[in-house]
PDB file of C-alpha atoms and ligand atoms in Angstrom:
ATOM      1  CA  MET A 779      29.568   6.365   1.016  1.00 93.00           C
ATOM      2  CA  PHE A 780      28.095   3.253  -0.607  1.00 98.00           C
ATOM      3  CA  THR A 781      30.123   0.061  -0.886  1.00 98.00           C
ATOM      4  CA  ARG A 782      27.537  -2.482  -2.013  1.00 98.00           C
ATOM      5  CA  ALA A 783      24.460  -2.904  -4.163  1.00 98.00           C
ATOM      6  CA  ILE A 784      21.927  -5.703  -4.411  1.00 98.00           C
ATOM      7  CA  VAL A 785      20.658  -6.359  -7.929  1.00 99.00           C
ATOM      8  CA  ARG A 786      18.427  -8.923  -9.620  1.00 98.00           C
ATOM      9  CA  PRO A 787      18.154  -9.337 -13.393  1.00 98.00           C
ATOM     10  CA  PRO A 788      14.761  -9.374 -15.097  1.00 98.00           C
ATOM     11  CA  GLY A 789      13.328 -12.859 -15.641  1.00 98.00           C
ATOM     12  CA  PRO A 790      11.981 -14.368 -18.882  1.00 97.00           C
ATOM     13  CA  HIS A 791       8.480 -13.011 -18.152  1.00 97.00           C
ATOM     14  CA  PHE A 792       9.569  -9.475 -17.320  1.00 98.00           C
ATOM     15  CA  GLN A 793       7.057  -8.148 -19.845  1.00 98.00           C
ATOM     16  CA  ASP A 794       4.196  -9.548 -17.704  1.00 97.00           C
ATOM     17  CA  GLY A 795       4.902  -7.100 -14.876  1.00 98.00           C
ATOM     18  CA  LEU A 796       2.854  -4.054 -13.968  1.00 98.00           C
ATOM     19  CA  THR A 797       2.887  -0.879 -15.995  1.00 97.00           C
ATOM     20  CA  THR A 798       0.899   2.339 -16.261  1.00 95.00           C
ATOM     21  CA  VAL A 799       2.676   3.751 -19.308  1.00 95.00           C
ATOM     22  CA  ASN A 800       2.024   3.130 -22.974  1.00 93.00           C
ATOM     23  CA  LEU A 801       5.545   2.722 -24.260  1.00 96.00           C
ATOM     24  CA  GLY A 802       5.176  -0.754 -25.746  1.00 97.00           C
ATOM     25  CA  ILE A 803       6.157  -4.238 -24.655  1.00 98.00           C
ATOM     26  CA  PRO A 804       9.691  -4.556 -23.314  1.00 98.00           C
ATOM     27  CA  ASP A 805      12.216  -6.637 -25.202  1.00 98.00           C
ATOM     28  CA  VAL A 806      13.492  -8.997 -22.493  1.00 98.00           C
ATOM     29  CA  ALA A 807      16.808  -9.704 -24.234  1.00 98.00           C
ATOM     30  CA  LEU A 808      17.511  -5.977 -24.471  1.00 98.00           C
ATOM     31  CA  ALA A 809      16.379  -5.478 -20.859  1.00 98.00           C
ATOM     32  CA  LEU A 810      18.940  -8.084 -19.795  1.00 98.00           C
ATOM     33  CA  LYS A 811      21.640  -6.254 -21.746  1.00 98.00           C
ATOM     34  CA  GLN A 812      20.675  -2.937 -20.198  1.00 98.00           C
ATOM     35  CA  HIS A 813      20.628  -4.553 -16.763  1.00 98.00           C
ATOM     36  CA  GLU A 814      24.158  -5.829 -17.274  1.00 98.00           C
ATOM     37  CA  GLN A 815      25.248  -2.370 -18.408  1.00 98.00           C
ATOM     38  CA  TYR A 816      23.688  -1.010 -15.212  1.00 98.00           C
ATOM     39  CA  CYS A 817      25.609  -3.584 -13.132  1.00 98.00           C
ATOM     40  CA  GLN A 818      28.873  -2.731 -14.891  1.00 98.00           C
ATOM     41  CA  THR A 819      28.236   0.942 -14.131  1.00 98.00           C
ATOM     42  CA  LEU A 820      27.784   0.250 -10.419  1.00 98.00           C
ATOM     43  CA  LEU A 821      31.029  -1.757 -10.481  1.00 98.00           C
ATOM     44  CA  GLN A 822      32.717   1.179 -12.224  1.00 98.00           C
ATOM     45  CA  CYS A 823      31.491   3.375  -9.343  1.00 98.00           C
ATOM     46  CA  GLY A 824      33.392   1.096  -6.971  1.00 98.00           C
ATOM     47  CA  LEU A 825      30.484  -0.936  -5.555  1.00 98.00           C
ATOM     48  CA  ASN A 826      30.565  -4.651  -4.807  1.00 98.00           C
ATOM     49  CA  LEU A 827      27.543  -6.353  -6.304  1.00 98.00           C
ATOM     50  CA  ILE A 828      25.330  -8.864  -4.564  1.00 98.00           C
ATOM     51  CA  ARG A 829      23.673 -10.535  -7.527  1.00 98.00           C
ATOM     52  CA  LEU A 830      20.410 -12.318  -6.781  1.00 98.00           C
ATOM     53  CA  PRO A 831      19.136 -14.869  -9.317  1.00 98.00           C
ATOM     54  CA  ALA A 832      16.256 -13.882 -11.589  1.00 98.00           C
ATOM     55  CA  ASN A 833      12.919 -14.792 -10.021  1.00 97.00           C
ATOM     56  CA  ASP A 834      10.404 -15.397 -12.756  1.00 93.00           C
ATOM     57  CA  GLY A 835       7.597 -15.994 -10.266  1.00 96.00           C
ATOM     58  CA  PHE A 836       7.641 -12.215  -9.753  1.00 98.00           C
ATOM     59  CA  PRO A 837       7.958 -10.381 -13.075  1.00 98.00           C
ATOM     60  CA  ASP A 838       8.634  -7.036 -11.321  1.00 98.00           C
ATOM     61  CA  SER A 839      11.277  -8.444  -8.964  1.00 98.00           C
ATOM     62  CA  THR A 840      14.156  -6.817 -10.862  1.00 98.00           C
ATOM     63  CA  PHE A 841      12.937  -3.583  -9.189  1.00 98.00           C
ATOM     64  CA  VAL A 842      14.594  -4.576  -5.904  1.00 98.00           C
ATOM     65  CA  GLU A 843      14.468  -1.056  -4.501  1.00 98.00           C
ATOM     66  CA  ASP A 844      10.804  -1.470  -3.645  1.00 98.00           C
ATOM     67  CA  VAL A 845      11.223  -4.307  -1.131  1.00 98.00           C
ATOM     68  CA  ALA A 846      13.471  -2.610   1.399  1.00 98.00           C
ATOM     69  CA  VAL A 847      14.613   0.736   2.728  1.00 98.00           C
ATOM     70  CA  ILE A 848      18.262   0.676   3.728  1.00 98.00           C
ATOM     71  CA  THR A 849      19.673   3.443   5.883  1.00 98.00           C
ATOM     72  CA  PRO A 850      23.128   3.745   7.445  1.00 97.00           C
ATOM     73  CA  ARG A 851      21.443   2.877  10.764  1.00 97.00           C
ATOM     74  CA  GLY A 852      19.370  -0.123   9.779  1.00 98.00           C
ATOM     75  CA  CYS A 853      17.182  -1.819   7.225  1.00 98.00           C
ATOM     76  CA  ILE A 854      13.408  -1.942   6.929  1.00 98.00           C
ATOM     77  CA  LEU A 855      11.635  -4.602   4.895  1.00 98.00           C
ATOM     78  CA  THR A 856       8.669  -3.060   3.133  1.00 98.00           C
ATOM     79  CA  LEU A 857       5.233  -4.405   2.244  1.00 98.00           C
ATOM     80  CA  PRO A 858       4.742  -3.487  -1.431  1.00 98.00           C
ATOM     81  CA  GLY A 859       1.386  -1.991  -2.231  1.00 98.00           C
ATOM     82  CA  ALA A 860       0.745  -4.031  -5.393  1.00 98.00           C
ATOM     83  CA  ALA A 861      -0.648  -7.464  -4.485  1.00 97.00           C
ATOM     84  CA  SER A 862       1.456  -9.135  -7.185  1.00 98.00           C
ATOM     85  CA  ARG A 863       4.636  -7.789  -5.555  1.00 98.00           C
ATOM     86  CA  ALA A 864       4.012  -8.388  -1.834  1.00 97.00           C
ATOM     87  CA  GLY A 865       5.668 -11.827  -2.015  1.00 98.00           C
ATOM     88  CA  GLU A 866       8.946 -10.357  -3.276  1.00 98.00           C
ATOM     89  CA  VAL A 867       9.954  -9.373   0.252  1.00 98.00           C
ATOM     90  CA  ALA A 868      10.364 -12.991   1.381  1.00 98.00           C
ATOM     91  CA  THR A 869      12.702 -13.651  -1.559  1.00 98.00           C
ATOM     92  CA  ILE A 870      15.234 -11.078  -0.399  1.00 98.00           C
ATOM     93  CA  LYS A 871      14.926 -11.315   3.389  1.00 98.00           C
ATOM     94  CA  GLU A 872      17.700 -13.887   3.858  1.00 97.00           C
ATOM     95  CA  THR A 873      20.188 -11.855   1.837  1.00 98.00           C
ATOM     96  CA  LEU A 874      19.385  -8.699   3.797  1.00 98.00           C
ATOM     97  CA  THR A 875      19.624 -10.564   7.119  1.00 98.00           C
ATOM     98  CA  ASP A 876      23.267 -11.374   6.295  1.00 97.00           C
ATOM     99  CA  TYR A 877      24.020  -7.644   6.428  1.00 97.00           C
ATOM    100  CA  PHE A 878      21.321  -6.415   8.828  1.00 97.00           C
ATOM    101  CA  PRO A 879      20.569  -9.022  11.517  1.00 93.00           C
ATOM    102  CA  ASP A 880      17.849  -6.852  13.103  1.00 95.00           C
ATOM    103  CA  LEU A 881      15.445  -6.048  10.316  1.00 97.00           C
ATOM    104  CA  PHE A 882      12.434  -3.824  10.812  1.00 98.00           C
ATOM    105  CA  GLN A 883       9.285  -4.661   8.884  1.00 98.00           C
ATOM    106  CA  ILE A 884       6.337  -2.658   7.558  1.00 98.00           C
ATOM    107  CA  GLU A 885       3.165  -4.455   8.576  1.00 98.00           C
ATOM    108  CA  ALA A 886      -0.417  -4.597   7.297  1.00 98.00           C
ATOM    109  CA  PRO A 887      -2.584  -2.602   7.026  1.00 98.00           C
ATOM    110  CA  GLY A 888       0.437  -0.486   6.105  1.00 98.00           C
ATOM    111  CA  THR A 889       1.879  -0.775   2.605  1.00 98.00           C
ATOM    112  CA  LEU A 890       5.081   0.817   1.412  1.00 98.00           C
ATOM    113  CA  ASP A 891       7.297   0.649  -1.684  1.00 98.00           C
ATOM    114  CA  GLY A 892      10.966   1.615  -1.405  1.00 98.00           C
ATOM    115  CA  GLY A 893      10.565   3.759  -4.516  1.00 98.00           C
ATOM    116  CA  ASP A 894       8.584   6.198  -2.392  1.00 98.00           C
ATOM    117  CA  ILE A 895      11.486   6.908  -0.067  1.00 98.00           C
ATOM    118  CA  CYS A 896      14.068   9.556  -0.878  1.00 98.00           C
ATOM    119  CA  ASP A 897      17.015   9.938   1.483  1.00 98.00           C
ATOM    120  CA  ALA A 898      18.368  13.487   1.493  1.00 98.00           C
ATOM    121  CA  ASP A 899      21.378  13.010   3.758  1.00 97.00           C
ATOM    122  CA  GLY A 900      19.434  11.806   6.777  1.00 97.00           C
ATOM    123  CA  HIS A 901      16.201  13.633   6.044  1.00 98.00           C
ATOM    124  CA  TYR A 902      13.762  11.187   4.501  1.00 98.00           C
ATOM    125  CA  PHE A 903      11.030  12.280   2.118  1.00 98.00           C
ATOM    126  CA  ILE A 904       8.249   9.696   2.232  1.00 99.00           C
ATOM    127  CA  GLY A 905       5.824   9.579  -0.665  1.00 98.00           C
ATOM    128  CA  ILE A 906       2.219   8.640  -0.058  1.00 98.00           C
ATOM    129  CA  SER A 907       1.293   7.116  -3.372  1.00 98.00           C
ATOM    130  CA  LYS A 908      -0.860   4.529  -5.080  1.00 97.00           C
ATOM    131  CA  ARG A 909       1.505   1.977  -3.468  1.00 98.00           C
ATOM    132  CA  THR A 910       2.464   3.515  -0.109  1.00 98.00           C
ATOM    133  CA  ASN A 911      -0.501   4.217   2.123  1.00 98.00           C
ATOM    134  CA  GLU A 912      -0.681   6.551   5.097  1.00 98.00           C
ATOM    135  CA  ALA A 913      -0.337   3.714   7.623  1.00 98.00           C
ATOM    136  CA  GLY A 914       2.817   2.421   5.913  1.00 99.00           C
ATOM    137  CA  ALA A 915       4.267   5.904   5.626  1.00 99.00           C
ATOM    138  CA  GLN A 916       3.612   6.537   9.327  1.00 98.00           C
ATOM    139  CA  GLN A 917       5.178   3.202  10.351  1.00 99.00           C
ATOM    140  CA  LEU A 918       8.300   4.078   8.401  1.00 99.00           C
ATOM    141  CA  ALA A 919       8.413   7.618   9.788  1.00 98.00           C
ATOM    142  CA  ASP A 920       8.251   6.204  13.335  1.00 98.00           C
ATOM    143  CA  ILE A 921      11.069   3.728  12.637  1.00 98.00           C
ATOM    144  CA  LEU A 922      13.234   6.427  11.042  1.00 98.00           C
ATOM    145  CA  LEU A 923      12.518   8.817  13.900  1.00 98.00           C
ATOM    146  CA  GLY A 924      13.629   6.085  16.315  1.00 98.00           C
ATOM    147  CA  MET A 925      16.892   5.881  14.364  1.00 98.00           C
ATOM    148  CA  GLY A 926      17.402   9.618  14.831  1.00 98.00           C
ATOM    149  CA  TYR A 927      16.358  10.727  11.330  1.00 98.00           C
ATOM    150  CA  SER A 928      13.823  13.359  10.306  1.00 98.00           C
ATOM    151  CA  THR A 929      11.060  12.847   7.752  1.00 98.00           C
ATOM    152  CA  SER A 930       8.495  14.701   5.707  1.00 98.00           C
ATOM    153  CA  MET A 931       5.568  13.314   3.764  1.00 98.00           C
ATOM    154  CA  ILE A 932       4.752  14.169   0.173  1.00 98.00           C
ATOM    155  CA  ASP A 933       1.380  13.057  -1.140  1.00 98.00           C
ATOM    156  CA  VAL A 934       1.622  12.124  -4.827  1.00 98.00           C
ATOM    157  CA  ARG A 935      -1.652  10.211  -5.127  1.00 98.00           C
ATOM    158  CA  ASP A 936      -3.231  12.884  -7.290  1.00 97.00           C
ATOM    159  CA  ILE A 937      -0.327  13.171  -9.715  1.00 97.00           C
ATOM    160  CA  PRO A 938      -1.004  10.687 -12.524  1.00 96.00           C
ATOM    161  CA  THR A 939       2.551  10.844 -13.934  1.00 96.00           C
ATOM    162  CA  ILE A 940       4.170   9.852 -10.633  1.00 97.00           C
ATOM    163  CA  LEU A 941       3.983   6.179  -9.638  1.00 97.00           C
ATOM    164  CA  HIS A 942       6.494   6.498  -6.818  1.00 98.00           C
ATOM    165  CA  LEU A 943       7.901   9.652  -5.237  1.00 98.00           C
ATOM    166  CA  LYS A 944      11.301   8.965  -6.778  1.00 98.00           C
ATOM    167  CA  THR A 945       9.740   8.742 -10.238  1.00 98.00           C
ATOM    168  CA  GLY A 946       9.775  12.523  -9.965  1.00 98.00           C
ATOM    169  CA  MET A 947      12.714  13.423  -7.753  1.00 98.00           C
ATOM    170  CA  THR A 948      16.231  12.433  -6.719  1.00 98.00           C
ATOM    171  CA  TRP A 949      18.604  13.639  -4.051  1.00 98.00           C
ATOM    172  CA  LEU A 950      21.740  14.738  -5.870  1.00 98.00           C
ATOM    173  CA  GLY A 951      23.732  15.608  -2.763  1.00 97.00           C
ATOM    174  CA  ASP A 952      25.167  19.060  -2.088  1.00 92.00           C
ATOM    175  CA  GLY A 953      21.738  20.422  -1.026  1.00 97.00           C
ATOM    176  CA  ARG A 954      20.252  19.679  -4.448  1.00 98.00           C
ATOM    177  CA  LEU A 955      17.301  17.749  -5.767  1.00 98.00           C
ATOM    178  CA  ALA A 956      16.429  16.876  -9.356  1.00 98.00           C
ATOM    179  CA  VAL A 957      12.661  17.375  -9.666  1.00 98.00           C
ATOM    180  CA  ASN A 958       9.771  17.236 -12.065  1.00 98.00           C
ATOM    181  CA  GLU A 959       7.719  20.415 -12.319  1.00 98.00           C
ATOM    182  CA  VAL A 960       4.719  18.674 -10.711  1.00 98.00           C
ATOM    183  CA  LEU A 961       6.634  18.281  -7.442  1.00 98.00           C
ATOM    184  CA  ALA A 962       8.709  21.450  -7.454  1.00 97.00           C
ATOM    185  CA  GLY A 963       6.157  23.582  -5.600  1.00 97.00           C
ATOM    186  CA  HIS A 964       5.778  21.235  -2.647  1.00 98.00           C
ATOM    187  CA  PRO A 965       6.522  22.996   0.649  1.00 98.00           C
ATOM    188  CA  ALA A 966       8.748  20.125   1.839  1.00 98.00           C
ATOM    189  CA  LEU A 967      11.187  20.894  -0.982  1.00 98.00           C
ATOM    190  CA  GLN A 968      11.638  24.553  -0.222  1.00 96.00           C
ATOM    191  CA  GLY A 969      15.121  25.396   0.974  1.00 95.00           C
ATOM    192  CA  TYR A 970      16.753  22.958  -1.437  1.00 98.00           C
ATOM    193  CA  GLU A 971      18.312  23.884  -4.751  1.00 98.00           C
ATOM    194  CA  LEU A 972      15.984  22.367  -7.317  1.00 98.00           C
ATOM    195  CA  ILE A 973      17.241  21.171 -10.696  1.00 98.00           C
ATOM    196  CA  HIS A 974      14.117  21.082 -12.845  1.00 98.00           C
ATOM    197  CA  THR A 975      13.680  18.545 -15.601  1.00 98.00           C
ATOM    198  CA  ALA A 976      12.650  19.953 -18.973  1.00 98.00           C
ATOM    199  CA  VAL A 977       9.250  19.248 -20.512  1.00 98.00           C
ATOM    200  CA  GLY A 978       9.514  15.838 -22.190  1.00 98.00           C
ATOM    201  CA  GLU A 979      12.492  14.862 -20.003  1.00 98.00           C
ATOM    202  CA  GLU A 980      10.533  14.028 -16.826  1.00 98.00           C
ATOM    203  CA  TYR A 981      11.930  10.475 -16.762  1.00 98.00           C
ATOM    204  CA  ALA A 982      15.428  11.911 -16.165  1.00 98.00           C
ATOM    205  CA  ALA A 983      14.442  12.997 -12.635  1.00 98.00           C
ATOM    206  CA  ASN A 984      15.043   9.431 -11.476  1.00 98.00           C
ATOM    207  CA  CYS A 985      18.802   9.150 -11.354  1.00 98.00           C
ATOM    208  CA  ILE A 986      21.273   7.907  -8.750  1.00 98.00           C
ATOM    209  CA  ARG A 987      24.163   9.538  -7.005  1.00 98.00           C
ATOM    210  CA  VAL A 988      26.697   6.830  -6.205  1.00 98.00           C
ATOM    211  CA  ASN A 989      29.534   8.354  -4.221  1.00 97.00           C
ATOM    212  CA  ASP A 990      31.342  10.682  -6.660  1.00 97.00           C
ATOM    213  CA  ASP A 991      29.348   9.655  -9.720  1.00 98.00           C
ATOM    214  CA  LEU A 992      25.892  10.560 -10.960  1.00 98.00           C
ATOM    215  CA  ILE A 993      24.220   7.877 -13.046  1.00 98.00           C
ATOM    216  CA  ILE A 994      21.512   9.236 -15.334  1.00 98.00           C
ATOM    217  CA  ALA A 995      19.324   7.665 -18.006  1.00 98.00           C
ATOM    218  CA  ALA A 996      20.587   8.034 -21.565  1.00 98.00           C
ATOM    219  CA  GLY A 997      18.536  10.123 -23.970  1.00 98.00           C
ATOM    220  CA  PHE A 998      17.823  13.267 -21.929  1.00 98.00           C
ATOM    221  CA  PRO A 999      20.265  15.861 -23.305  1.00 98.00           C
ATOM    222  CA  VAL A1000      18.900  18.926 -21.477  1.00 98.00           C
ATOM    223  CA  PHE A1001      19.190  17.241 -18.100  1.00 98.00           C
ATOM    224  CA  GLU A1002      22.586  15.789 -18.968  1.00 98.00           C
ATOM    225  CA  LYS A1003      23.881  19.226 -19.889  1.00 98.00           C
ATOM    226  CA  ALA A1004      22.474  20.745 -16.683  1.00 98.00           C
ATOM    227  CA  VAL A1005      24.150  18.247 -14.362  1.00 98.00           C
ATOM    228  CA  LEU A1006      27.425  18.360 -16.286  1.00 98.00           C
ATOM    229  CA  ALA A1007      27.391  22.143 -15.890  1.00 98.00           C
ATOM    230  CA  LEU A1008      26.998  21.661 -12.125  1.00 98.00           C
ATOM    231  CA  GLY A1009      30.235  19.673 -12.146  1.00 98.00           C
ATOM    232  CA  TYR A1010      28.895  16.145 -11.673  1.00 98.00           C
ATOM    233  CA  ARG A1011      30.811  13.187 -13.033  1.00 98.00           C
ATOM    234  CA  VAL A1012      28.020  11.753 -15.170  1.00 98.00           C
ATOM    235  CA  ILE A1013      27.561   8.193 -16.430  1.00 98.00           C
ATOM    236  CA  LEU A1014      24.747   7.350 -18.872  1.00 98.00           C
ATOM    237  CA  VAL A1015      22.818   4.075 -18.869  1.00 98.00           C
ATOM    238  CA  GLY A1016      20.221   2.970 -21.425  1.00 98.00           C
ATOM    239  CA  MET A1017      16.889   2.393 -19.690  1.00 98.00           C
ATOM    240  CA  SER A1018      14.384   2.077 -22.536  1.00 98.00           C
ATOM    241  CA  GLU A1019      13.106  -1.395 -21.599  1.00 98.00           C
ATOM    242  CA  PHE A1020      12.724  -0.637 -17.889  1.00 98.00           C
ATOM    243  CA  SER A1021      10.959   2.648 -18.589  1.00 98.00           C
ATOM    244  CA  LYS A1022       8.255   0.629 -20.401  1.00 98.00           C
ATOM    245  CA  GLN A1023       7.480  -1.015 -17.039  1.00 98.00           C
ATOM    246  CA  ASP A1024       7.528   2.220 -15.008  1.00 98.00           C
ATOM    247  CA  GLY A1025      11.023   1.477 -13.704  1.00 98.00           C
ATOM    248  CA  GLY A1026      13.867   3.924 -13.292  1.00 98.00           C
ATOM    249  CA  LEU A1027      17.537   3.740 -12.367  1.00 98.00           C
ATOM    250  CA  SER A1028      16.998   3.828  -8.616  1.00 98.00           C
ATOM    251  CA  CYS A1029      14.528   0.913  -8.737  1.00 98.00           C
ATOM    252  CA  LEU A1030      17.120  -1.533 -10.055  1.00 98.00           C
ATOM    253  CA  SER A1031      19.325  -1.680  -6.964  1.00 98.00           C
ATOM    254  CA  LEU A1032      19.485  -1.401  -3.215  1.00 98.00           C
ATOM    255  CA  ARG A1033      22.610   0.547  -2.415  1.00 98.00           C
ATOM    256  CA  PHE A1034      24.288   0.596   1.005  1.00 98.00           C
TER     257      PHE A1034
HETATM  258  C1  LIG B1886       5.746  -1.722 -10.621  1.00 72.47           C
HETATM  259  O1  LIG B1886       4.721  -1.235 -11.120  1.00 72.47           O
HETATM  260  O2  LIG B1886       5.783  -2.004  -9.437  1.00 72.47           O
HETATM  261  C2  LIG B1886       6.945  -1.978 -11.494  1.00 72.47           C
HETATM  262  N1  LIG B1886       6.506  -2.291 -12.817  1.00 72.47           N
HETATM  263  C3  LIG B1886       7.839  -0.766 -11.517  1.00 72.47           C
HETATM  264  C4  LIG B1886       8.444  -0.454 -10.190  1.00 72.47           C
HETATM  265  C5  LIG B1886       9.366   0.684 -10.249  1.00 72.47           C
HETATM  266  N2  LIG B1886      10.010   0.882  -9.011  1.00 72.47           N
HETATM  267  C6  LIG B1886      10.340   2.064  -8.513  1.00 72.47           C
HETATM  268  O3  LIG B1886      10.005   3.105  -9.061  1.00 72.47           O
HETATM  269  N3  LIG B1886      10.991   2.065  -7.349  1.00 72.47           N
END
């Protein structure tokens, strides 16, 4: 059960952040509107919001998910794999310390982005990606093991369409994962019910289950229909401007 979420709006230079996709330059005013719609949705789901101020020194800092991994048993500060993002951790540490006095920390030479971590009810899938290296993944696995959790690693480095593990999969609860085809065959995912995204709807695989609600990106009708048919209470949020910067719904908040 989540009660809180940390969010940070995009700053005036949001369009200067990193991207690997060719979807055009984001409209910052529209991104701000979409961010507010996202915040209102989390409020509607019953969460209290901890709103950090925009930090224009870090154009990707609206993607707060990447700087920490929060579990019910403790919080781990990450060390983002992109040099331009490593400094974001210091800008959120104080806020996290208010809630988690004993923070763990991923340390060099390890790197790790929160977007590579998928919590499936106490089993943590850890993506090894262009951002999360093996040393970072192993440090996190050791910390999670110490907390009594289990982990499995999924290497996505050779999948060009997947920046972070959660670009391509989400834990939906109830033994289910939403997945892109490129991940569906991975041995670590066997035993789960897999909800496949349709061709052309890969972006929809990044969604967020918040207590009784499932927040999905607007504009993916096949996926929407599939999750509605499974009985989820679905809320749609427009994500066009964040998708241009490789960001998905999960990236925009730290929920705990
Ligand atoms: C980046 O490349 O780091 C940002 N433009 C996007 C980060 C998206 N975060 C995520 O998937 N957790």
